[in-house]
Amino acid sequence: MKKKAILFSTILSLILFPFFSNRFGNVYLVHILALIGIYIILSLGLNLTIGLTGLLDLGFCAFYAIGAYSSVLLNLSGVSFWFCLPLSIGISLLFRFLLGKPVLHLRGDYLAIVTLGFGEITRLALNNWDSLTNGPKGLPKVGGIISPPKISSFVFREDIHFYYLILFFVLLVVIISYRLENSRIGRALVAIREDETVASAMGIDVSNLKMTAFLFSGGIAGLAGCLYSHWIGFISPESFTFWESVFLVCMVVLGGIGSIPGVILGVFLLVGVPEVLRIFLGQALVSYRMLVFGFAMIVMVILRPEGIIPSIRRVYELRVKNDIRDKKY
């Protein structure tokens, strides 16, 4: 009962607070909250591969970019937002499948290197394929406009409109992630993360389930890309660099690998807090945030490797490993 009351209060605050904030002129805060929503969707997608399945993916931002560019190119061809949304998710899934099919048998560092390479290839292709992507100048080209989403006669033009649209998809992704994590498939994915060989011996179809998690996370990245491109109204390769993928991994690790509340907290700490500090400390001091993030990650790995709000399974896993190590020495 107490959990339901907290959940209801949180959702009510997320609905009412931005409304009154926008009404009293604090548009910047609404913009930051919408940005946090985009990163929550992305981080929950990445959490499915890194946190739940144990696949180290360093090229996740590539599928975010594919979703964004697909959506914009379709929209500039006359396709409405509501058709661009499923199509951009489908295109991200297709590229995810083409990458995952030959490489998902790799483990650990090898998979990380391959995904990192795919992320860089995607960025270079976006940067150099001028006839399609307009290269470093981005899309839309000068004079072009990305058509905003519409519902009947209502047009999504302001940040507050997109905030509620993004909030709807954040809640949807959170619900799906919870349902998946507590399902038989979710438990099988955790078994694969713990030990692929043992999971396979227990009758779990390791290849298909890894591909399912890989595809599902890619689809979420495509969704985030479509929302981001229509909200901002302009995209360029600079928005989808390797740093963005690393940034997402930091959010998942800092908050708690495999923990949905932890991942959301990680996004607030790494996206929301620096923007608030920018208001109080100015741009000069905020430029040192990379240094602070690096230091925070080192401290987390040493003192609390399971993250700030870890999943219960992850805590037990690390405790057992530490107990075994202590007995050896």
Tab-separated table of C-alpha atoms in Angstrom:
chain	number	residue	atom	x	y	z
A	1	MET	CA	0.000	0.000	0.000
A	2	LYS	CA	2.872	2.352	0.921
A	3	LYS	CA	4.665	1.562	-2.367
A	4	LYS	CA	1.497	2.318	-4.361
A	5	ALA	CA	1.097	5.662	-2.566
A	6	ILE	CA	4.724	6.612	-3.324
A	7	LEU	CA	4.318	5.553	-6.963
A	8	PHE	CA	1.083	7.514	-7.346
A	9	SER	CA	2.661	10.626	-5.747
A	10	THR	CA	5.702	10.384	-8.024
A	11	ILE	CA	3.625	10.098	-11.204
A	12	LEU	CA	1.353	12.947	-10.068
A	13	SER	CA	4.420	15.138	-9.403
A	14	LEU	CA	5.866	14.305	-12.835
A	15	ILE	CA	2.574	15.438	-14.404
A	16	LEU	CA	1.820	18.555	-12.347
A	17	PHE	CA	5.245	20.017	-11.515
A	18	PRO	CA	6.373	20.645	-15.162
A	19	PHE	CA	2.926	22.077	-15.968
A	20	PHE	CA	3.139	24.731	-13.240
A	21	SER	CA	6.853	25.269	-13.913
A	22	ASN	CA	6.087	26.028	-17.577
A	23	ARG	CA	3.111	28.188	-16.631
A	24	PHE	CA	5.286	30.363	-14.372
A	25	GLY	CA	7.936	30.829	-17.065
A	26	ASN	CA	10.572	28.235	-16.110
A	27	VAL	CA	10.761	26.676	-19.593
A	28	TYR	CA	14.409	25.634	-19.171
A	29	LEU	CA	13.488	23.226	-16.360
A	30	VAL	CA	10.849	21.585	-18.575
A	31	HIS	CA	13.475	21.221	-21.313
A	32	ILE	CA	15.866	19.488	-18.884
A	33	LEU	CA	13.126	17.135	-17.652
A	34	ALA	CA	12.292	16.162	-21.257
A	35	LEU	CA	16.004	15.500	-21.900
A	36	ILE	CA	16.171	13.344	-18.767
A	37	GLY	CA	13.174	11.401	-20.127
A	38	ILE	CA	15.013	10.667	-23.396
A	39	TYR	CA	18.071	9.408	-21.463
A	40	ILE	CA	15.883	7.260	-19.175
A	41	ILE	CA	14.434	5.504	-22.243
A	42	LEU	CA	17.942	4.966	-23.662
A	43	SER	CA	19.434	3.786	-20.359
A	44	LEU	CA	16.617	1.302	-19.733
A	45	GLY	CA	17.212	-0.069	-23.248
A	46	LEU	CA	20.926	-0.450	-22.560
A	47	ASN	CA	20.158	-1.988	-19.155
A	48	LEU	CA	18.449	-4.892	-20.946
A	49	THR	CA	21.722	-5.889	-22.605
A	50	ILE	CA	24.329	-4.877	-20.002
A	51	GLY	CA	22.321	-5.287	-16.808
A	52	LEU	CA	19.974	-8.155	-17.515
A	53	THR	CA	21.846	-10.231	-20.107
A	54	GLY	CA	25.458	-9.289	-19.387
A	55	LEU	CA	26.286	-8.210	-22.969
A	56	LEU	CA	28.807	-5.355	-22.949
A	57	ASP	CA	27.513	-3.001	-25.664
A	58	LEU	CA	29.642	0.098	-26.364
A	59	GLY	CA	27.950	1.032	-29.649
A	60	PHE	CA	24.417	1.507	-28.370
A	61	CYS	CA	24.296	5.117	-29.516
A	62	ALA	CA	24.538	3.936	-33.154
A	63	PHE	CA	20.960	2.615	-32.996
A	64	TYR	CA	19.823	5.826	-31.340
A	65	ALA	CA	21.308	7.635	-34.372
A	66	ILE	CA	19.747	5.205	-36.863
A	67	GLY	CA	16.325	5.761	-35.274
A	68	ALA	CA	16.759	9.537	-35.344
A	69	TYR	CA	18.013	9.750	-38.952
A	70	SER	CA	15.426	7.252	-40.219
A	71	SER	CA	12.654	9.240	-38.604
A	72	VAL	CA	13.851	12.570	-40.017
A	73	LEU	CA	14.432	11.236	-43.536
A	74	LEU	CA	10.980	9.643	-43.580
A	75	ASN	CA	9.389	12.789	-42.215
A	76	LEU	CA	11.103	14.973	-44.820
A	77	SER	CA	9.670	12.600	-47.462
A	78	GLY	CA	6.151	13.394	-46.224
A	79	VAL	CA	5.580	10.583	-43.682
A	80	SER	CA	3.832	11.726	-40.491
A	81	PHE	CA	5.362	11.302	-37.025
A	82	TRP	CA	2.986	8.496	-36.019
A	83	PHE	CA	4.124	6.387	-38.996
A	84	CYS	CA	7.764	7.447	-38.580
A	85	LEU	CA	7.727	6.103	-35.012
A	86	PRO	CA	7.152	2.389	-35.774
A	87	LEU	CA	9.183	2.593	-39.003
A	88	SER	CA	12.254	4.070	-37.274
A	89	ILE	CA	11.966	1.410	-34.545
A	90	GLY	CA	11.735	-1.251	-37.273
A	91	ILE	CA	14.813	0.078	-39.103
A	92	SER	CA	16.803	0.122	-35.827
A	93	LEU	CA	15.698	-3.466	-35.206
A	94	LEU	CA	16.837	-4.457	-38.704
A	95	PHE	CA	20.338	-3.017	-38.194
A	96	ARG	CA	20.437	-4.530	-34.716
A	97	PHE	CA	19.628	-7.947	-36.211
A	98	LEU	CA	22.264	-7.566	-38.964
A	99	LEU	CA	24.900	-6.772	-36.320
A	100	GLY	CA	23.731	-9.250	-33.691
A	101	LYS	CA	23.438	-12.320	-35.935
A	102	PRO	CA	27.178	-12.736	-36.605
A	103	VAL	CA	28.609	-11.302	-33.348
A	104	LEU	CA	26.409	-12.405	-30.441
A	105	HIS	CA	28.420	-15.588	-29.964
A	106	LEU	CA	31.289	-13.348	-28.817
A	107	ARG	CA	31.699	-12.633	-25.123
A	108	GLY	CA	33.025	-9.854	-22.897
A	109	ASP	CA	35.732	-7.624	-24.371
A	110	TYR	CA	35.394	-9.037	-27.900
A	111	LEU	CA	31.705	-8.087	-28.107
A	112	ALA	CA	32.504	-4.659	-26.653
A	113	ILE	CA	35.135	-4.048	-29.365
A	114	VAL	CA	32.787	-5.112	-32.188
A	115	THR	CA	29.919	-2.914	-30.976
A	116	LEU	CA	32.315	-0.022	-30.442
A	117	GLY	CA	33.521	-0.444	-34.027
A	118	PHE	CA	29.947	-0.504	-35.352
A	119	GLY	CA	29.184	2.703	-33.457
A	120	GLU	CA	32.170	4.464	-35.030
A	121	ILE	CA	31.332	3.134	-38.530
A	122	THR	CA	27.796	4.490	-38.148
A	123	ARG	CA	29.055	7.896	-37.036
A	124	LEU	CA	31.543	8.076	-39.942
A	125	ALA	CA	28.838	7.042	-42.426
A	126	LEU	CA	26.512	9.758	-41.125
A	127	ASN	CA	29.346	12.268	-41.322
A	128	ASN	CA	30.445	11.417	-44.869
A	129	TRP	CA	27.294	10.299	-46.707
A	130	ASP	CA	26.423	13.841	-47.801
A	131	SER	CA	23.764	12.899	-50.364
A	132	LEU	CA	21.657	11.146	-47.718
A	133	THR	CA	22.550	12.638	-44.333
A	134	ASN	CA	23.839	16.079	-45.383
A	135	GLY	CA	27.137	15.193	-43.648
A	136	PRO	CA	28.327	17.263	-40.667
A	137	LYS	CA	25.804	20.008	-41.495
A	138	GLY	CA	23.007	17.698	-40.281
A	139	LEU	CA	19.298	17.451	-41.064
A	140	PRO	CA	17.069	19.038	-42.094
A	141	LYS	CA	18.950	21.005	-44.748
A	142	VAL	CA	18.746	24.783	-44.689
A	143	GLY	CA	15.149	25.804	-45.359
A	144	GLY	CA	13.725	22.381	-44.435
A	145	ILE	CA	11.503	21.733	-41.408
A	146	ILE	CA	10.724	18.527	-39.531
A	147	SER	CA	6.936	18.348	-39.244
A	148	PRO	CA	5.849	18.230	-35.566
A	149	PRO	CA	3.572	15.435	-34.297
A	150	LYS	CA	-0.185	16.076	-34.370
A	151	ILE	CA	-3.219	14.577	-32.675
A	152	SER	CA	-6.280	15.787	-34.572
A	153	SER	CA	-5.903	19.607	-34.585
A	154	PHE	CA	-3.452	19.676	-31.626
A	155	VAL	CA	0.182	20.237	-32.705
A	156	PHE	CA	3.179	19.388	-30.478
A	157	ARG	CA	5.263	22.549	-30.715
A	158	GLU	CA	6.466	23.526	-27.234
A	159	ASP	CA	8.802	21.726	-24.820
A	160	ILE	CA	5.930	21.058	-22.420
A	161	HIS	CA	4.010	19.225	-25.186
A	162	PHE	CA	6.983	16.997	-25.961
A	163	TYR	CA	7.635	16.506	-22.242
A	164	TYR	CA	4.257	14.797	-21.799
A	165	LEU	CA	4.767	12.752	-24.972
A	166	ILE	CA	8.199	11.602	-23.745
A	167	LEU	CA	6.799	10.941	-20.237
A	168	PHE	CA	4.175	8.617	-21.738
A	169	PHE	CA	6.871	6.552	-23.483
A	170	VAL	CA	9.106	6.590	-20.371
A	171	LEU	CA	6.286	5.059	-18.309
A	172	LEU	CA	5.607	2.548	-21.088
A	173	VAL	CA	9.265	1.455	-21.244
A	174	VAL	CA	9.475	1.251	-17.420
A	175	ILE	CA	6.371	-0.984	-17.273
A	176	ILE	CA	7.674	-3.238	-20.073
A	177	SER	CA	11.100	-3.466	-18.390
A	178	TYR	CA	9.524	-4.464	-15.049
A	179	ARG	CA	7.283	-7.050	-16.699
A	180	LEU	CA	10.204	-8.474	-18.680
A	181	GLU	CA	12.551	-8.593	-15.690
A	182	ASN	CA	10.049	-10.568	-13.586
A	183	SER	CA	9.004	-12.933	-16.365
A	184	ARG	CA	10.434	-16.343	-17.255
A	185	ILE	CA	12.341	-14.708	-20.105
A	186	GLY	CA	13.850	-12.166	-17.694
A	187	ARG	CA	14.983	-14.886	-15.299
A	188	ALA	CA	16.458	-16.843	-18.216
A	189	LEU	CA	18.371	-13.715	-19.313
A	190	VAL	CA	19.782	-13.340	-15.790
A	191	ALA	CA	20.824	-17.008	-15.873
A	192	ILE	CA	22.670	-16.311	-19.147
A	193	ARG	CA	24.385	-13.320	-17.523
A	194	GLU	CA	25.558	-15.460	-14.621
A	195	ASP	CA	26.875	-18.376	-16.708
A	196	GLU	CA	26.046	-19.103	-20.329
A	197	THR	CA	27.314	-22.683	-20.198
A	198	VAL	CA	25.215	-23.608	-17.155
A	199	ALA	CA	22.172	-21.814	-18.621
A	200	SER	CA	22.541	-23.789	-21.849
A	201	ALA	CA	22.881	-27.053	-19.887
A	202	MET	CA	19.612	-26.218	-18.088
A	203	GLY	CA	17.801	-26.113	-21.437
A	204	ILE	CA	17.746	-22.345	-21.984
A	205	ASP	CA	17.981	-21.317	-25.645
A	206	VAL	CA	20.910	-18.949	-25.126
A	207	SER	CA	21.315	-17.719	-28.734
A	208	ASN	CA	17.659	-16.822	-29.277
A	209	LEU	CA	17.261	-15.121	-25.902
A	210	LYS	CA	20.430	-13.069	-26.345
A	211	MET	CA	19.177	-12.003	-29.762
A	212	THR	CA	15.754	-11.134	-28.271
A	213	ALA	CA	17.304	-8.880	-25.616
A	214	PHE	CA	19.659	-7.351	-28.208
A	215	LEU	CA	16.781	-6.577	-30.596
A	216	PHE	CA	14.497	-5.262	-27.888
A	217	SER	CA	17.112	-2.801	-26.634
A	218	GLY	CA	17.784	-1.679	-30.232
A	219	GLY	CA	14.073	-0.988	-30.742
A	220	ILE	CA	14.024	1.176	-27.595
A	221	ALA	CA	17.038	3.124	-28.922
A	222	GLY	CA	15.140	3.691	-32.209
A	223	LEU	CA	12.137	4.967	-30.242
A	224	ALA	CA	14.329	7.418	-28.311
A	225	GLY	CA	15.970	8.597	-31.558
A	226	CYS	CA	12.597	9.307	-33.182
A	227	LEU	CA	11.343	11.254	-30.138
A	228	TYR	CA	14.595	13.220	-29.825
A	229	SER	CA	14.771	14.238	-33.504
A	230	HIS	CA	11.177	15.479	-33.628
A	231	TRP	CA	11.519	17.304	-30.329
A	232	ILE	CA	14.812	19.105	-31.093
A	233	GLY	CA	14.014	19.587	-34.810
A	234	PHE	CA	17.647	19.160	-35.909
A	235	ILE	CA	20.168	16.304	-35.780
A	236	SER	CA	23.838	15.969	-36.734
A	237	PRO	CA	26.512	13.272	-36.238
A	238	GLU	CA	27.909	15.244	-33.273
A	239	SER	CA	24.885	14.168	-31.210
A	240	PHE	CA	25.730	10.458	-31.606
A	241	THR	CA	29.418	10.112	-30.756
A	242	PHE	CA	31.187	7.334	-28.852
A	243	TRP	CA	31.046	9.556	-25.770
A	244	GLU	CA	27.237	9.261	-25.753
A	245	SER	CA	27.497	5.459	-25.544
A	246	VAL	CA	30.036	5.731	-22.710
A	247	PHE	CA	27.804	8.289	-20.993
A	248	LEU	CA	24.898	5.810	-21.082
A	249	VAL	CA	27.076	3.008	-19.683
A	250	CYS	CA	28.104	5.354	-16.827
A	251	MET	CA	24.427	6.009	-15.982
A	252	VAL	CA	23.675	2.281	-15.809
A	253	VAL	CA	26.797	1.409	-13.775
A	254	LEU	CA	26.521	4.356	-11.379
A	255	GLY	CA	22.816	3.823	-10.632
A	256	GLY	CA	22.980	0.052	-10.363
A	257	ILE	CA	23.413	-2.539	-13.113
A	258	GLY	CA	20.200	-4.481	-13.649
A	259	SER	CA	18.178	-2.193	-11.362
A	260	ILE	CA	15.428	-0.077	-12.962
A	261	PRO	CA	15.204	2.472	-10.073
A	262	GLY	CA	19.019	2.592	-10.044
A	263	VAL	CA	19.235	3.339	-13.767
A	264	ILE	CA	16.677	6.159	-13.421
A	265	LEU	CA	18.655	7.604	-10.492
A	266	GLY	CA	21.864	7.373	-12.552
A	267	VAL	CA	20.242	9.459	-15.310
A	268	PHE	CA	19.124	12.120	-12.833
A	269	LEU	CA	22.625	12.300	-11.339
A	270	LEU	CA	24.533	12.499	-14.643
A	271	VAL	CA	22.068	14.552	-16.716
A	272	GLY	CA	19.962	16.515	-14.230
A	273	VAL	CA	22.543	17.491	-11.588
A	274	PRO	CA	25.118	19.009	-14.048
A	275	GLU	CA	22.377	21.148	-15.602
A	276	VAL	CA	21.285	22.395	-12.174
A	277	LEU	CA	24.946	23.097	-11.295
A	278	ARG	CA	25.278	25.019	-14.561
A	279	ILE	CA	22.701	27.492	-13.232
A	280	PHE	CA	24.485	28.012	-9.904
A	281	LEU	CA	28.166	27.538	-10.837
A	282	GLY	CA	28.282	28.792	-14.421
A	283	GLN	CA	29.657	27.164	-17.580
A	284	ALA	CA	33.337	27.333	-16.549
A	285	LEU	CA	33.060	25.001	-13.547
A	286	VAL	CA	30.594	22.656	-15.262
A	287	SER	CA	33.268	22.002	-17.916
A	288	TYR	CA	35.052	19.924	-15.281
A	289	ARG	CA	32.128	17.500	-15.054
A	290	MET	CA	33.984	14.833	-17.098
A	291	LEU	CA	36.690	14.847	-14.431
A	292	VAL	CA	34.058	14.518	-11.718
A	293	PHE	CA	32.310	11.662	-13.572
A	294	GLY	CA	35.601	9.767	-13.935
A	295	PHE	CA	36.408	10.184	-10.253
A	296	ALA	CA	32.875	9.136	-9.263
A	297	MET	CA	33.121	5.975	-11.392
A	298	ILE	CA	36.447	4.988	-9.775
A	299	VAL	CA	34.988	5.508	-6.291
A	300	MET	CA	31.879	3.509	-7.200
A	301	VAL	CA	33.859	0.560	-8.578
A	302	ILE	CA	36.028	0.416	-5.441
A	303	LEU	CA	33.462	1.104	-2.706
A	304	ARG	CA	30.104	0.071	-4.176
A	305	PRO	CA	30.540	-2.017	-7.354
A	306	GLU	CA	26.843	-2.953	-7.432
A	307	GLY	CA	25.809	0.750	-7.861
A	308	ILE	CA	23.787	3.179	-5.719
A	309	ILE	CA	20.484	1.236	-5.927
A	310	PRO	CA	21.544	-2.278	-6.921
A	311	SER	CA	19.266	-5.119	-7.917
A	312	ILE	CA	18.938	-7.731	-5.166
A	313	ARG	CA	20.240	-10.472	-7.477
A	314	ARG	CA	23.342	-8.421	-8.275
A	315	VAL	CA	24.090	-7.808	-4.574
A	316	TYR	CA	23.919	-11.526	-3.757
A	317	GLU	CA	26.076	-12.327	-6.784
A	318	LEU	CA	28.848	-9.945	-5.689
A	319	ARG	CA	28.645	-11.066	-2.039
A	320	VAL	CA	29.059	-14.708	-3.027
A	321	LYS	CA	32.053	-13.845	-5.219
A	322	ASN	CA	33.645	-11.850	-2.396
A	323	ASP	CA	33.029	-14.679	0.098
A	324	ILE	CA	34.685	-17.183	-2.249
A	325	ARG	CA	37.652	-14.836	-2.756
A	326	ASP	CA	38.036	-14.295	1.020
A	327	LYS	CA	38.023	-18.049	1.656
A	328	LYS	CA	40.778	-18.559	-0.923
A	329	TYR	CA	43.053	-16.045	0.763
